[in-house]
Amino acid sequence: MDLSPKFAAVLFDCDGVLVDSESITNEVLRGMLADMGWDLTQEEAVARFVGKMLRDEADVIEEHTGVRIDADWLADFRQRRNVELEARLEAIPGVVDAVHIIEKAYPGRLACASSADRPKIELQLKKIGLYDVFKGRIFSGMELPRSKPAPDVYLAAAHALGVDPAEAAVIEDSPTGVIAGRAAGSYVFGFCPPSPVHQTPETLLAAGADATFDSMAELPGLVTREG
């Protein structure tokens, strides 16, 4: 079966879309915040921090702990996080097959656009066997003036692929990322499987998602058509 693209490109978020990392990352973060006197449930941590850069949350962390996180604290967090990711990270169920199907319809027009630091993105893509699919088309919001919810990382990805961002599809799982995709002018699919670290369809639609889906098996059919 030949598939043809519905969009000019497909731009994937990473955490929660390609990799099942949010529970691991939040576990590390919650532990470090608890050591500073701020106890959060998993649900509270997800609501406060998923899809956001920790350095941008310094004010709220200081408000609840009295501690101003600095570069050394962030480096310690990333080191602890990466150890756990290396040991325990898995792909989102069905995403590896879905990406390979989509890649056939979009040769050279897939990108990974994440708020995370580049070493984390690359570690995760290598861990699940998708690094070669996105190699040379990996974009980190931390390397741009503004990260999500600003559209910069999606605009950079579209520009690098040579496509109009308004003709691209964005795959996101957080309100912050949905807002970024919409601000770029792209069509945003919100991924919302039943999971304690994912959002509800209503939450993503309220943030501006154009459509939602809850299984990666659905994604190829959303971004391609039979040729």
Short mmCIF file of C-alpha atoms in Angstrom, two decimals:
data_model
loop_
_atom_site.label_atom_id
_atom_site.label_comp_id
_atom_site.label_asym_id
_atom_site.label_seq_id
_atom_site.Cartn_x
_atom_site.Cartn_y
_atom_site.Cartn_z
CA MET A 1 0.00 0.00 0.00
CA ASP A 2 1.44 3.35 -1.09
CA LEU A 3 0.86 6.26 1.25
CA SER A 4 1.02 9.92 0.31
CA PRO A 5 1.47 12.84 2.72
CA LYS A 6 -1.37 15.08 3.86
CA PHE A 7 1.05 17.75 5.11
CA ALA A 8 4.36 19.25 4.03
CA ALA A 9 6.19 17.77 7.04
CA VAL A 10 5.55 16.11 10.39
CA LEU A 11 7.19 17.65 13.47
CA PHE A 12 7.30 15.47 16.57
CA ASP A 13 7.70 16.49 20.17
CA CYS A 14 9.88 13.98 22.03
CA ASP A 15 8.94 13.43 25.69
CA GLY A 16 5.53 11.80 25.99
CA VAL A 17 5.18 11.48 22.21
CA LEU A 18 8.15 9.39 21.12
CA VAL A 19 9.42 8.25 24.52
CA ASP A 20 7.66 7.28 27.73
CA SER A 21 9.93 9.51 29.81
CA GLU A 22 7.65 11.79 31.78
CA SER A 23 7.08 9.41 34.70
CA ILE A 24 10.84 8.84 35.05
CA THR A 25 11.76 12.52 34.80
CA ASN A 26 9.02 13.54 37.20
CA GLU A 27 10.07 10.89 39.71
CA VAL A 28 13.59 12.33 39.78
CA LEU A 29 12.30 15.89 40.00
CA ARG A 30 9.82 15.10 42.77
CA GLY A 31 12.56 13.44 44.77
CA MET A 32 14.86 16.44 44.49
CA LEU A 33 12.06 18.87 45.35
CA ALA A 34 11.05 16.72 48.34
CA ASP A 35 14.64 16.94 49.59
CA MET A 36 14.14 20.72 49.49
CA GLY A 37 10.88 20.49 51.46
CA TRP A 38 8.30 20.56 48.67
CA ASP A 39 6.30 17.33 48.43
CA LEU A 40 4.29 16.91 45.23
CA THR A 41 2.08 14.10 44.01
CA GLN A 42 2.72 12.74 40.53
CA GLU A 43 -0.43 14.50 39.30
CA GLU A 44 0.67 17.84 40.76
CA ALA A 45 4.14 17.54 39.25
CA VAL A 46 2.71 16.67 35.85
CA ALA A 47 0.35 19.65 35.94
CA ARG A 48 3.09 22.05 36.99
CA PHE A 49 6.13 20.92 35.02
CA VAL A 50 5.35 18.70 32.01
CA GLY A 51 6.17 20.46 28.76
CA LYS A 52 8.05 23.27 30.51
CA MET A 53 11.74 24.02 30.98
CA LEU A 54 12.84 23.79 34.60
CA ARG A 55 14.97 26.90 34.37
CA ASP A 56 11.81 28.84 33.55
CA GLU A 57 10.18 27.50 36.73
CA ALA A 58 12.85 28.86 39.10
CA ASP A 59 10.45 31.39 40.63
CA VAL A 60 7.78 28.85 41.55
CA ILE A 61 10.38 26.45 42.96
CA GLU A 62 11.86 29.23 45.07
CA GLU A 63 8.39 30.23 46.25
CA HIS A 64 7.74 26.72 47.62
CA THR A 65 11.24 25.80 48.83
CA GLY A 66 13.05 29.05 49.58
CA VAL A 67 15.86 27.81 47.33
CA ARG A 68 16.84 29.46 44.06
CA ILE A 69 17.85 26.71 41.66
CA ASP A 70 21.03 27.48 39.75
CA ALA A 71 23.15 25.96 36.99
CA ASP A 72 24.72 23.45 39.37
CA TRP A 73 21.30 22.26 40.60
CA LEU A 74 20.06 21.88 37.04
CA ALA A 75 23.21 19.98 36.05
CA ASP A 76 22.70 17.62 39.00
CA PHE A 77 19.07 17.09 38.01
CA ARG A 78 20.00 16.31 34.41
CA GLN A 79 22.72 13.88 35.49
CA ARG A 80 20.36 11.98 37.81
CA ARG A 81 17.60 12.07 35.20
CA ASN A 82 19.85 10.73 32.44
CA VAL A 83 21.04 7.83 34.58
CA GLU A 84 17.43 6.78 35.14
CA LEU A 85 16.47 7.31 31.51
CA GLU A 86 19.39 5.23 30.30
CA ALA A 87 18.36 2.42 32.61
CA ARG A 88 14.58 2.47 32.26
CA LEU A 89 13.39 4.42 29.21
CA GLU A 90 11.03 2.79 26.73
CA ALA A 91 9.36 3.98 23.55
CA ILE A 92 5.73 5.04 23.59
CA PRO A 93 3.85 1.86 22.59
CA GLY A 94 3.50 1.61 18.83
CA VAL A 95 5.49 4.74 18.01
CA VAL A 96 8.51 3.06 16.40
CA ASP A 97 6.34 1.28 13.84
CA ALA A 98 4.24 4.42 13.31
CA VAL A 99 7.30 6.61 12.66
CA HIS A 100 8.75 4.13 10.16
CA ILE A 101 5.45 4.03 8.27
CA ILE A 102 5.21 7.82 8.24
CA GLU A 103 8.86 8.17 7.18
CA LYS A 104 8.11 6.35 3.93
CA ALA A 105 5.54 9.01 3.02
CA TYR A 106 7.72 11.89 4.27
CA PRO A 107 11.33 11.09 3.33
CA GLY A 108 13.56 13.78 4.82
CA ARG A 109 10.55 15.70 6.12
CA LEU A 110 10.29 14.45 9.68
CA ALA A 111 11.81 16.37 12.58
CA CYS A 112 12.00 16.11 16.36
CA ALA A 113 11.38 19.48 18.04
CA SER A 114 11.64 19.38 21.84
CA SER A 115 12.00 21.75 24.76
CA ALA A 116 14.62 19.42 26.26
CA ASP A 117 18.38 19.78 26.07
CA ARG A 118 20.01 18.15 23.06
CA PRO A 119 21.93 15.46 25.00
CA LYS A 120 18.66 14.24 26.50
CA ILE A 121 16.85 14.22 23.15
CA GLU A 122 19.67 12.30 21.48
CA LEU A 123 20.03 9.84 24.38
CA GLN A 124 16.33 9.06 24.19
CA LEU A 125 16.14 8.69 20.42
CA LYS A 126 19.15 6.37 20.45
CA LYS A 127 17.65 4.36 23.30
CA ILE A 128 14.47 3.59 21.32
CA GLY A 129 16.17 3.14 17.95
CA LEU A 130 14.83 6.26 16.21
CA TYR A 131 17.95 8.41 16.22
CA ASP A 132 18.81 7.64 12.59
CA VAL A 133 15.31 8.65 11.48
CA PHE A 134 15.71 12.13 12.95
CA LYS A 135 19.49 12.59 12.69
CA GLY A 136 20.27 16.06 11.35
CA ARG A 137 16.69 17.16 12.02
CA ILE A 138 16.71 17.39 15.84
CA PHE A 139 15.84 20.75 17.38
CA SER A 140 16.19 21.81 21.02
CA GLY A 141 14.25 24.73 22.45
CA MET A 142 17.14 25.30 24.84
CA GLU A 143 19.29 26.39 21.88
CA LEU A 144 16.83 29.10 20.84
CA PRO A 145 15.96 32.47 22.38
CA ARG A 146 12.58 31.16 23.51
CA SER A 147 11.32 27.66 24.15
CA LYS A 148 7.76 26.36 24.19
CA PRO A 149 5.09 27.76 24.50
CA ALA A 150 6.81 30.14 22.06
CA PRO A 151 6.83 28.71 18.53
CA ASP A 152 10.57 29.13 17.91
CA VAL A 153 11.55 25.45 17.91
CA TYR A 154 8.79 24.53 15.46
CA LEU A 155 9.57 27.50 13.25
CA ALA A 156 13.25 26.49 13.23
CA ALA A 157 12.36 22.91 12.34
CA ALA A 158 10.06 23.95 9.48
CA HIS A 159 12.65 26.40 8.15
CA ALA A 160 15.35 23.73 8.19
CA LEU A 161 13.09 21.35 6.28
CA GLY A 162 12.25 24.07 3.78
CA VAL A 163 8.51 24.00 4.42
CA ASP A 164 5.91 26.54 5.44
CA PRO A 165 5.10 25.87 9.12
CA ALA A 166 1.44 26.48 8.28
CA GLU A 167 1.59 23.39 6.06
CA ALA A 168 3.21 21.16 8.70
CA ALA A 169 1.65 18.82 11.24
CA VAL A 170 2.82 18.95 14.85
CA ILE A 171 2.47 15.99 17.23
CA GLU A 172 2.25 17.12 20.86
CA ASP A 173 1.11 15.84 24.24
CA SER A 174 1.17 18.90 26.54
CA PRO A 175 -0.77 22.18 26.58
CA THR A 176 2.55 24.07 26.42
CA GLY A 177 3.54 22.21 23.27
CA VAL A 178 0.11 22.55 21.69
CA ILE A 179 0.25 26.31 22.21
CA ALA A 180 3.70 26.36 20.59
CA GLY A 181 2.53 24.39 17.56
CA ARG A 182 -0.50 26.57 17.08
CA ALA A 183 1.61 29.72 17.46
CA ALA A 184 3.77 28.40 14.62
CA GLY A 185 0.62 28.17 12.51
CA SER A 186 0.78 24.39 12.22
CA TYR A 187 -1.98 21.79 12.44
CA VAL A 188 -1.63 20.22 15.89
CA PHE A 189 -2.51 16.66 16.79
CA GLY A 190 -2.76 16.15 20.56
CA PHE A 191 -1.65 12.72 21.80
CA CYS A 192 -3.60 11.78 24.92
CA PRO A 193 -3.48 8.09 25.86
CA PRO A 194 -5.00 7.03 29.18
CA SER A 195 -1.99 7.60 31.42
CA PRO A 196 -1.28 9.47 34.66
CA VAL A 197 1.42 11.52 32.91
CA HIS A 198 -0.65 12.49 29.88
CA GLN A 199 -3.37 15.10 29.51
CA THR A 200 -7.04 14.57 28.73
CA PRO A 201 -8.38 15.27 25.24
CA GLU A 202 -10.39 18.15 26.69
CA THR A 203 -7.24 19.77 28.09
CA LEU A 204 -5.37 19.58 24.79
CA LEU A 205 -8.36 20.79 22.77
CA ALA A 206 -8.77 23.70 25.18
CA ALA A 207 -5.09 24.57 24.59
CA GLY A 208 -5.80 24.72 20.85
CA ALA A 209 -5.19 21.23 19.46
CA ASP A 210 -6.97 20.71 16.14
CA ALA A 211 -7.57 17.02 16.84
CA THR A 212 -6.62 14.39 19.40
CA PHE A 213 -5.78 10.68 19.30
CA ASP A 214 -4.95 8.12 21.97
CA SER A 215 -2.97 5.39 20.18
CA MET A 216 0.13 5.66 18.01
CA ALA A 217 -1.39 3.03 15.73
CA GLU A 218 -3.79 5.80 14.61
CA LEU A 219 -1.12 8.32 13.68
CA PRO A 220 -0.06 7.11 10.22
CA GLY A 221 -3.69 7.30 9.08
CA LEU A 222 -3.98 10.85 10.42
CA VAL A 223 -1.02 12.25 8.49
CA THR A 224 -1.13 10.16 5.30
CA ARG A 225 -3.63 8.97 2.72
CA GLU A 226 -3.57 6.00 0.40
CA GLY A 227 -1.95 6.95 -2.86
#
